[in-house]
Short mmCIF file of C-alpha atoms and ligand atoms in Angstrom, two decimals:
data_model
loop_
_atom_site.label_atom_id
_atom_site.label_comp_id
_atom_site.label_asym_id
_atom_site.label_seq_id
_atom_site.Cartn_x
_atom_site.Cartn_y
_atom_site.Cartn_z
CA MET R 222 -16.93 21.72 -16.40
CA GLN R 223 -16.16 19.98 -19.68
CA LEU R 224 -18.69 17.35 -20.64
CA GLU R 225 -16.19 14.48 -20.75
CA PHE R 226 -15.41 15.04 -17.05
CA MET R 227 -19.02 14.74 -15.99
CA SER R 228 -20.77 11.61 -14.88
CA LEU R 229 -23.79 10.69 -16.99
CA ILE R 230 -25.48 9.30 -13.89
CA ASP R 231 -26.71 11.66 -11.16
CA LYS R 232 -25.24 10.95 -7.67
CA ASN R 233 -28.43 9.70 -6.04
CA GLU R 234 -29.22 7.49 -8.99
CA MET R 235 -25.63 6.23 -8.90
CA LYS R 236 -25.99 5.24 -5.24
CA LYS R 237 -29.21 3.37 -5.98
CA ARG R 238 -27.78 1.55 -8.99
CA ASP R 239 -24.57 0.70 -7.11
CA ALA R 240 -26.68 -0.76 -4.29
CA GLU R 241 -28.55 -2.93 -6.75
CA ALA R 242 -25.73 -4.00 -9.03
CA ILE R 243 -22.60 -4.31 -6.90
CA PHE R 244 -21.72 -6.49 -3.89
CA GLN R 245 -22.12 -4.15 -0.91
CA THR R 246 -18.74 -4.97 0.64
CA TYR R 247 -17.47 -1.36 0.71
CA ALA R 248 -18.55 1.60 2.84
CA ARG R 249 -18.28 4.40 0.29
CA GLN R 250 -18.05 8.14 0.88
CA ASP R 251 -20.89 10.25 -0.49
CA VAL R 252 -19.15 11.38 -3.68
CA VAL R 253 -18.71 10.33 -7.30
CA LEU R 254 -15.17 11.00 -8.53
CA VAL R 255 -14.60 11.61 -12.21
CA ARG R 256 -11.14 13.14 -12.69
CA GLY R 257 -7.74 13.52 -11.03
CA ALA R 258 -4.51 15.49 -11.55
CA GLY R 259 -1.57 15.60 -9.13
CA ALA R 260 -2.91 15.73 -5.57
CA LYS R 261 -6.38 16.86 -6.68
CA VAL R 262 -9.56 15.07 -7.74
CA TRP R 263 -12.91 16.40 -8.94
CA ASP R 264 -16.40 15.06 -8.40
CA SER R 265 -19.28 14.69 -10.84
CA GLU R 266 -20.58 18.13 -9.87
CA GLY R 267 -17.27 19.84 -10.66
CA LYS R 268 -16.17 20.28 -7.02
CA GLU R 269 -12.43 20.08 -6.37
CA TYR R 270 -10.85 18.05 -3.53
CA LEU R 271 -7.36 17.64 -2.15
CA ASP R 272 -6.77 13.92 -2.06
CA PHE R 273 -4.92 12.83 1.10
CA VAL R 274 -5.99 9.23 0.59
CA ALA R 275 -4.32 8.82 -2.82
CA GLY R 276 -6.18 5.65 -3.74
CA ILE R 277 -5.03 4.19 -0.37
CA ALA R 278 -1.31 4.90 -0.82
CA VAL R 279 -1.39 4.09 -4.53
CA ASN R 280 -1.09 7.43 -6.35
CA ASN R 281 2.42 8.25 -5.12
CA VAL R 282 3.29 10.13 -8.33
CA GLY R 283 -0.07 11.92 -8.29
CA HIS R 284 -3.19 11.31 -10.32
CA CYS R 285 -2.72 10.92 -14.07
CA HIS R 286 0.96 11.89 -14.13
CA PRO R 287 1.63 12.83 -17.80
CA ASP R 288 4.66 10.52 -18.08
CA VAL R 289 2.67 7.54 -16.77
CA VAL R 290 -0.32 8.40 -18.97
CA GLU R 291 1.97 8.62 -22.00
CA ALA R 292 3.67 5.29 -21.21
CA ILE R 293 0.28 3.58 -20.80
CA ALA R 294 -1.08 5.11 -24.02
CA ARG R 295 2.02 4.17 -26.02
CA GLN R 296 2.04 0.61 -24.71
CA ALA R 297 -1.73 0.24 -25.18
CA GLU R 298 -1.29 1.02 -28.87
CA THR R 299 1.49 -1.57 -29.18
CA LEU R 300 0.71 -4.61 -27.04
CA ILE R 301 -1.58 -4.92 -24.01
CA HIS R 302 -1.58 -8.58 -23.06
CA THR R 303 0.04 -11.83 -24.12
CA SER R 304 0.09 -14.01 -20.93
CA ASN R 305 3.16 -15.55 -19.36
CA LEU R 306 3.43 -18.20 -22.05
CA TYR R 307 5.72 -15.73 -23.86
CA TYR R 308 8.59 -13.38 -23.03
CA THR R 309 7.87 -9.66 -22.88
CA GLU R 310 10.51 -6.95 -22.58
CA ASN R 311 8.85 -4.64 -20.04
CA GLN R 312 8.48 -7.46 -17.50
CA VAL R 313 12.17 -8.31 -17.49
CA LEU R 314 13.20 -4.62 -17.41
CA LEU R 315 10.90 -4.09 -14.44
CA ALA R 316 12.18 -7.16 -12.58
CA GLU R 317 15.76 -5.90 -13.01
CA GLU R 318 14.76 -2.45 -11.75
CA LEU R 319 12.99 -3.92 -8.70
CA LYS R 320 16.04 -6.09 -7.96
CA ARG R 321 18.22 -2.96 -7.98
CA LEU R 322 15.83 -0.97 -5.79
CA THR R 323 15.15 -3.67 -3.20
CA GLY R 324 18.48 -5.51 -3.17
CA MET R 325 16.60 -8.78 -3.69
CA ASN R 326 17.45 -11.45 -6.28
CA ARG R 327 14.37 -12.47 -8.21
CA ALA R 328 10.84 -11.17 -8.85
CA TYR R 329 7.49 -12.89 -9.20
CA PHE R 330 4.69 -10.68 -10.55
CA CYS R 331 1.01 -10.69 -9.62
CA ASN R 332 -1.94 -8.30 -9.61
CA SER R 333 -2.52 -6.99 -6.06
CA GLY R 334 -1.13 -6.74 -2.55
CA ALA R 335 -3.01 -9.77 -1.27
CA GLU R 336 -1.72 -11.81 -4.20
CA SER R 337 1.85 -10.80 -3.43
CA VAL R 338 1.32 -12.03 0.15
CA GLU R 339 -0.20 -15.27 -1.19
CA ALA R 340 2.89 -15.75 -3.33
CA ALA R 341 5.12 -15.13 -0.28
CA LEU R 342 3.18 -17.68 1.79
CA LYS R 343 3.29 -20.29 -0.96
CA LEU R 344 7.00 -19.71 -1.46
CA THR R 345 7.52 -20.10 2.30
CA ARG R 346 5.66 -23.43 2.25
CA ARG R 347 7.73 -24.63 -0.73
CA ALA R 348 11.05 -23.46 0.67
CA THR R 349 10.59 -24.64 4.27
CA GLY R 350 7.84 -27.28 4.12
CA LYS R 351 6.33 -25.56 7.18
CA ALA R 352 2.84 -24.09 7.48
CA MET R 353 3.21 -22.07 10.67
CA ILE R 354 3.34 -18.31 10.20
CA VAL R 355 3.99 -15.74 12.92
CA ALA R 356 2.41 -12.32 12.35
CA ALA R 357 1.83 -9.18 14.39
CA GLU R 358 -1.21 -7.99 16.24
CA ARG R 359 -2.94 -5.18 14.27
CA ALA R 360 -1.35 -6.53 11.05
CA PHE R 361 -3.10 -6.21 7.70
CA HIS R 362 -1.89 -8.40 4.84
CA GLY R 363 -4.97 -8.69 2.62
CA ARG R 364 -8.32 -10.45 2.24
CA THR R 365 -7.65 -13.63 0.24
CA LEU R 366 -7.81 -16.83 2.28
CA GLY R 367 -4.05 -17.18 2.76
CA ALA R 368 -3.34 -13.51 3.47
CA LEU R 369 -6.42 -13.34 5.70
CA GLY R 370 -4.86 -15.94 7.98
CA ALA R 371 -2.09 -13.44 8.75
CA THR R 372 -4.45 -10.44 9.07
CA TYR R 373 -5.15 -9.71 12.72
CA LYS R 374 -8.64 -8.22 12.91
CA ALA R 375 -10.91 -10.98 14.19
CA ALA R 376 -13.97 -9.52 12.43
CA TYR R 377 -12.23 -10.04 9.07
CA ARG R 378 -11.10 -13.59 9.86
CA GLU R 379 -13.83 -15.23 11.89
CA PRO R 380 -16.56 -15.58 9.24
CA PHE R 381 -14.09 -17.38 6.97
CA ARG R 382 -12.66 -20.04 9.26
CA PRO R 383 -11.07 -22.50 8.86
CA LEU R 384 -7.98 -20.61 7.70
CA ASN R 385 -4.30 -21.27 8.15
CA GLU R 386 -4.19 -18.76 10.97
CA ALA R 387 -0.95 -17.16 12.05
CA VAL R 388 0.30 -17.04 15.61
CA PHE R 389 -0.11 -13.35 16.50
CA VAL R 390 2.31 -11.48 18.73
CA PRO R 391 2.37 -7.83 19.86
CA TYR R 392 4.11 -5.61 17.27
CA ASN R 393 7.40 -4.00 18.25
CA ASP R 394 8.05 -6.55 21.01
CA PRO R 395 11.17 -8.65 20.26
CA GLU R 396 10.74 -10.80 23.37
CA ALA R 397 7.21 -11.82 22.38
CA LEU R 398 8.41 -12.58 18.87
CA LYS R 399 11.27 -14.69 20.17
CA ALA R 400 8.92 -16.68 22.38
CA ALA R 401 6.56 -17.40 19.46
CA VAL R 402 9.08 -18.42 16.80
CA THR R 403 10.00 -22.11 16.98
CA LYS R 404 11.63 -24.73 14.76
CA ASP R 405 8.14 -25.26 13.25
CA THR R 406 7.85 -21.64 12.08
CA GLY R 407 7.98 -21.26 8.30
CA ALA R 408 8.09 -17.47 8.33
CA VAL R 409 7.56 -14.31 10.31
CA ILE R 410 5.61 -11.69 8.32
CA LEU R 411 5.82 -8.03 9.34
CA GLU R 412 4.90 -4.64 7.93
CA PRO R 413 8.05 -2.52 8.56
CA ILE R 414 5.55 0.24 9.45
CA GLN R 415 1.98 -0.89 10.14
CA GLY R 416 -0.41 0.93 7.80
CA GLU R 417 -4.04 -0.11 8.06
CA ALA R 418 -3.64 -0.31 11.84
CA GLY R 419 -3.24 3.48 11.92
CA VAL R 420 0.48 3.93 11.13
CA TYR R 421 2.72 2.39 13.80
CA VAL R 422 6.49 2.80 13.45
CA PRO R 423 8.56 0.22 15.34
CA ASP R 424 11.48 1.18 17.59
CA PRO R 425 14.88 1.18 15.89
CA GLY R 426 16.29 -2.30 16.39
CA TYR R 427 12.98 -4.19 16.22
CA LEU R 428 13.39 -5.35 12.62
CA LYS R 429 17.03 -6.24 13.29
CA ALA R 430 15.95 -8.33 16.28
CA ALA R 431 13.31 -10.01 14.08
CA ARG R 432 16.04 -10.88 11.56
CA GLN R 433 18.17 -12.45 14.28
CA ILE R 434 15.24 -14.40 15.77
CA CYS R 435 14.37 -15.83 12.33
CA ASP R 436 17.98 -16.74 11.61
CA ASP R 437 18.35 -18.49 14.96
CA ALA R 438 15.19 -20.55 14.41
CA GLY R 439 15.71 -21.22 10.68
CA ALA R 440 12.53 -19.29 9.79
CA LEU R 441 12.10 -16.92 6.85
CA LEU R 442 11.49 -13.21 7.33
CA ILE R 443 8.87 -11.58 5.09
CA PHE R 444 8.50 -7.79 4.92
CA ASP R 445 5.13 -6.69 3.59
CA GLU R 446 5.92 -3.35 1.92
CA VAL R 447 2.68 -3.23 -0.05
CA GLN R 448 1.76 0.09 1.59
CA THR R 449 5.18 1.39 2.63
CA GLY R 450 6.92 0.94 -0.73
CA PHE R 451 8.02 3.37 -3.43
CA GLY R 452 8.94 6.40 -1.36
CA ARG R 453 5.85 6.51 0.83
CA THR R 454 7.87 6.64 4.06
CA GLY R 455 10.74 8.88 2.91
CA ARG R 456 12.88 5.94 1.80
CA TRP R 457 12.40 3.75 -1.27
CA PHE R 458 11.25 1.06 1.14
CA ALA R 459 10.63 1.33 4.88
CA LYS R 460 13.12 -1.51 5.46
CA ASP R 461 15.86 0.91 4.35
CA TYR R 462 15.59 2.75 7.69
CA SER R 463 16.65 -0.46 9.46
CA GLY R 464 19.26 -1.79 7.03
CA VAL R 465 17.62 -5.21 7.44
CA GLN R 466 17.23 -7.42 4.38
CA PRO R 467 14.27 -9.83 4.53
CA ASP R 468 14.15 -13.18 2.71
CA ILE R 469 10.97 -12.12 0.93
CA ILE R 470 9.43 -8.73 0.22
CA THR R 471 5.89 -8.05 -1.01
CA LEU R 472 4.97 -5.00 -3.10
CA ALA R 473 1.87 -3.59 -4.81
CA LYS R 474 -0.17 -0.36 -4.43
CA ALA R 475 2.08 2.44 -5.82
CA LEU R 476 4.10 0.09 -8.03
CA ALA R 477 2.29 0.73 -11.34
CA GLY R 478 1.05 4.30 -10.79
CA GLY R 479 -2.56 3.22 -10.24
CA LEU R 480 -2.84 0.15 -12.45
CA PRO R 481 -3.27 -3.12 -10.54
CA MET R 482 0.05 -4.84 -10.05
CA GLY R 483 1.89 -6.68 -7.29
CA ALA R 484 5.31 -8.23 -6.97
CA MET R 485 7.02 -10.63 -4.60
CA LEU R 486 10.81 -10.64 -4.53
CA ALA R 487 13.03 -13.11 -2.74
CA GLN R 488 16.64 -13.90 -2.00
CA GLU R 489 18.23 -16.44 -4.31
CA ARG R 490 18.32 -19.40 -1.90
CA VAL R 491 14.60 -18.98 -1.21
CA SER R 492 13.47 -18.20 -4.75
CA GLU R 493 15.04 -21.43 -6.03
CA ALA R 494 12.30 -23.31 -4.16
CA PHE R 495 9.67 -22.26 -6.74
CA GLN R 496 9.90 -24.60 -9.70
CA ARG R 497 8.16 -24.36 -13.07
CA GLY R 498 4.41 -24.75 -12.52
CA ASP R 499 4.48 -24.00 -8.77
CA HIS R 500 2.67 -20.68 -9.12
CA GLY R 501 1.29 -18.45 -11.84
CA SER R 502 -1.27 -15.94 -13.05
CA THR R 503 -2.71 -15.08 -16.46
CA PHE R 504 -2.38 -11.31 -16.22
CA ALA R 505 0.68 -10.99 -14.00
CA GLY R 506 3.49 -8.71 -15.19
CA GLY R 507 1.68 -7.91 -18.44
CA ALA R 508 3.15 -5.49 -20.96
CA LEU R 509 0.77 -2.64 -20.09
CA VAL R 510 1.10 -2.68 -16.28
CA SER R 511 4.84 -3.23 -16.54
CA ALA R 512 5.16 -0.15 -18.81
CA ALA R 513 3.17 1.85 -16.26
CA ALA R 514 5.41 0.61 -13.42
CA LEU R 515 8.63 1.47 -15.29
CA ALA R 516 7.30 4.98 -15.99
CA THR R 517 6.16 5.39 -12.37
CA ILE R 518 9.57 4.44 -10.98
CA GLU R 519 11.21 6.84 -13.44
CA VAL R 520 8.99 9.70 -12.21
CA ILE R 521 9.82 8.91 -8.57
CA LYS R 522 13.53 9.16 -9.45
CA LYS R 523 13.30 12.19 -11.76
CA GLU R 524 11.16 14.24 -9.38
CA ARG R 525 13.11 13.11 -6.28
CA LEU R 526 9.85 12.02 -4.67
CA VAL R 527 11.53 9.85 -2.03
CA GLN R 528 13.35 12.90 -0.59
CA ARG R 529 10.23 14.99 -1.10
CA SER R 530 8.21 12.48 0.92
CA GLU R 531 10.66 12.82 3.81
CA GLU R 532 10.63 16.65 3.66
CA MET R 533 6.89 17.10 3.19
CA GLY R 534 6.17 14.43 5.80
CA ALA R 535 8.22 16.35 8.36
CA TYR R 536 6.40 19.57 7.44
CA LEU R 537 2.99 17.87 7.66
CA CYS R 538 3.79 16.53 11.15
CA THR R 539 5.02 19.96 12.33
CA GLU R 540 1.79 21.59 11.18
CA LEU R 541 -0.43 18.82 12.59
CA LYS R 542 1.22 19.19 16.01
CA LYS R 543 -0.29 22.69 16.19
CA LEU R 544 -3.74 21.08 16.30
CA GLY R 545 -2.84 19.48 19.66
CA PRO R 546 -3.58 15.86 18.75
CA ARG R 547 -3.31 12.97 21.22
CA GLU R 548 -0.53 11.46 19.14
CA ILE R 549 1.12 11.75 15.71
CA ARG R 550 2.93 8.72 14.27
CA GLY R 551 4.63 8.19 10.98
CA GLN R 552 7.52 8.46 8.61
CA GLY R 553 7.57 10.47 5.39
CA LEU R 554 4.11 10.95 3.96
CA MET R 555 2.59 8.08 5.91
CA VAL R 556 1.08 9.72 8.96
CA GLY R 557 -1.34 8.55 11.63
CA LEU R 558 -3.12 11.06 13.84
CA ASP R 559 -4.99 10.16 17.04
CA LEU R 560 -7.59 12.78 17.95
CA ASP R 561 -10.11 13.42 20.70
CA ALA R 562 -12.86 13.39 18.09
CA ASP R 563 -15.16 11.06 16.22
CA CYS R 564 -13.03 10.52 13.15
CA LYS R 565 -15.85 9.11 11.01
CA ILE R 566 -17.63 12.47 11.38
CA LEU R 567 -14.35 14.30 10.81
CA VAL R 568 -13.87 12.48 7.49
CA GLU R 569 -17.38 13.54 6.38
CA LYS R 570 -16.84 17.16 7.41
CA ALA R 571 -13.51 17.30 5.59
CA LEU R 572 -15.17 15.89 2.48
CA GLN R 573 -17.73 18.70 2.57
CA LYS R 574 -14.83 21.17 2.80
CA GLY R 575 -13.07 19.64 -0.21
CA VAL R 576 -10.53 17.36 1.48
CA LEU R 577 -10.35 13.57 1.23
CA ILE R 578 -8.95 11.87 4.34
CA ASN R 579 -9.42 8.41 5.76
CA SER R 580 -9.99 7.08 9.26
CA THR R 581 -8.47 3.76 10.34
CA GLY R 582 -10.28 3.74 13.69
CA ASP R 583 -12.82 5.69 15.77
CA HIS R 584 -10.16 8.20 16.85
CA THR R 585 -7.48 7.80 14.17
CA ILE R 586 -6.96 9.56 10.84
CA ARG R 587 -4.42 8.33 8.30
CA LEU R 588 -2.86 10.83 5.90
CA ILE R 589 -1.20 9.31 2.83
CA PRO R 590 -1.22 12.01 0.10
CA PRO R 591 0.49 11.78 -3.27
CA LEU R 592 4.22 12.45 -2.81
CA VAL R 593 3.92 15.42 -5.21
CA VAL R 594 1.85 17.31 -2.61
CA THR R 595 2.87 20.96 -2.01
CA ARG R 596 3.26 22.93 1.22
CA ASP R 597 0.21 25.05 0.34
CA GLN R 598 -1.87 21.92 -0.09
CA ILE R 599 -0.67 20.58 3.26
CA ASP R 600 -1.54 23.94 4.88
CA ARG R 601 -5.04 23.76 3.49
CA VAL R 602 -5.64 20.21 4.66
CA VAL R 603 -4.34 20.94 8.17
CA LYS R 604 -6.59 24.04 8.29
CA VAL R 605 -9.63 22.01 7.22
CA ILE R 606 -8.90 19.29 9.82
CA GLY R 607 -8.52 22.01 12.48
CA GLU R 608 -11.79 23.69 11.47
CA SER R 609 -13.61 20.36 11.39
CA LEU R 610 -12.53 19.31 14.87
N1 PLP W 834 -0.47 -5.71 2.72
C1 PLP W 834 -0.53 -4.46 3.24
C2 PLP W 834 0.55 -3.99 4.17
C3 PLP W 834 -1.60 -3.61 2.89
O1 PLP W 834 -1.65 -2.38 3.41
C4 PLP W 834 -2.57 -4.08 2.00
C5 PLP W 834 -3.72 -3.22 1.62
O2 PLP W 834 -4.03 -2.25 2.24
C6 PLP W 834 -2.47 -5.38 1.48
C7 PLP W 834 -1.41 -6.17 1.86
C8 PLP W 834 -3.48 -5.92 0.53
O3 PLP W 834 -3.37 -5.28 -0.70
P1 PLP W 834 -4.56 -5.34 -1.78
O4 PLP W 834 -5.68 -4.52 -1.23
O5 PLP W 834 -3.94 -4.77 -3.03
O6 PLP W 834 -4.91 -6.78 -1.94
#
């Protein structure tokens, strides 16, 4: 392997130094990654892996796509950061593109998924004056204090109380939602497909019912498309399956091809509630990340990755069925697989066999590969999962 692709620190030393120098908030896999291209990554010892985690649904256009790399390099030589005290061209071009893609009216930029949810919650408070949020059981909306209040897992929330905690209702249950939403509800926040929970797709009609319930009660409807956005599910956004337009949509992950960026878009009547000074961020929508996002969106269009996600997702599910799982859930290349196996061990075995996958529970694997993945690569991953079972 070429020297520039090698890590200067040996793996065991790396683990020791990480343990001493970095907050130990992450459970890491036993591997040091140094390079990526398309759906593949390589470790510090030169071993190749197929990456069916894709930076947790971030690398939709694949690792180091040449067009994105070129856009970043070109922009980095021109202007990296100026702050939001000044106009920059890429930010406005990107906002216009996101308006077209989502059918929303105005964009607010930020730097992560949790921040986009924070922005949505603050906008809800400003627009409605109400603090009560209704969210779904199993929901994941991020780890900052506001977003954490709408994240279901008690283990994430409890150590950090008091929070503005949401009222949680079972997902995909319109009656339960209706019973929970009152005149005091500021907003209902839903993932159009639940991701971190292990990929749960609602019945057709659920999101439409949610829209009606919110309209009847005068509450806002927020769709968190941080994970489902940018072709992941076989549509540009998972909401497109339902035809439902939310009042607010949150985006991040795949948006800037791997650079940290989030966005919150809203309908005009809601977005007007944010006045100058109501919210802001030093880095948000900077020239460099915005250039990366514009290039990423262009690649998704040029390479027809939304359609590809639908086709390859269907193929992946067909092949996975042959393994006889308990259940397969998903849309496009966002697939959850329940297995009669210890999935933590399965993830480790797959890693040894050169495949990166991720478990969202003791018996659940989530497969979220780059949308550029090929049939041969899918075949190999399914074979490795089968062998590892
Ligand atoms: N919302 C959803 C639906 C997510 O899946 C995630 C992350 O997995 C987040 C919000 C939080 O995003 P971030 O990790 O960028 O803060």
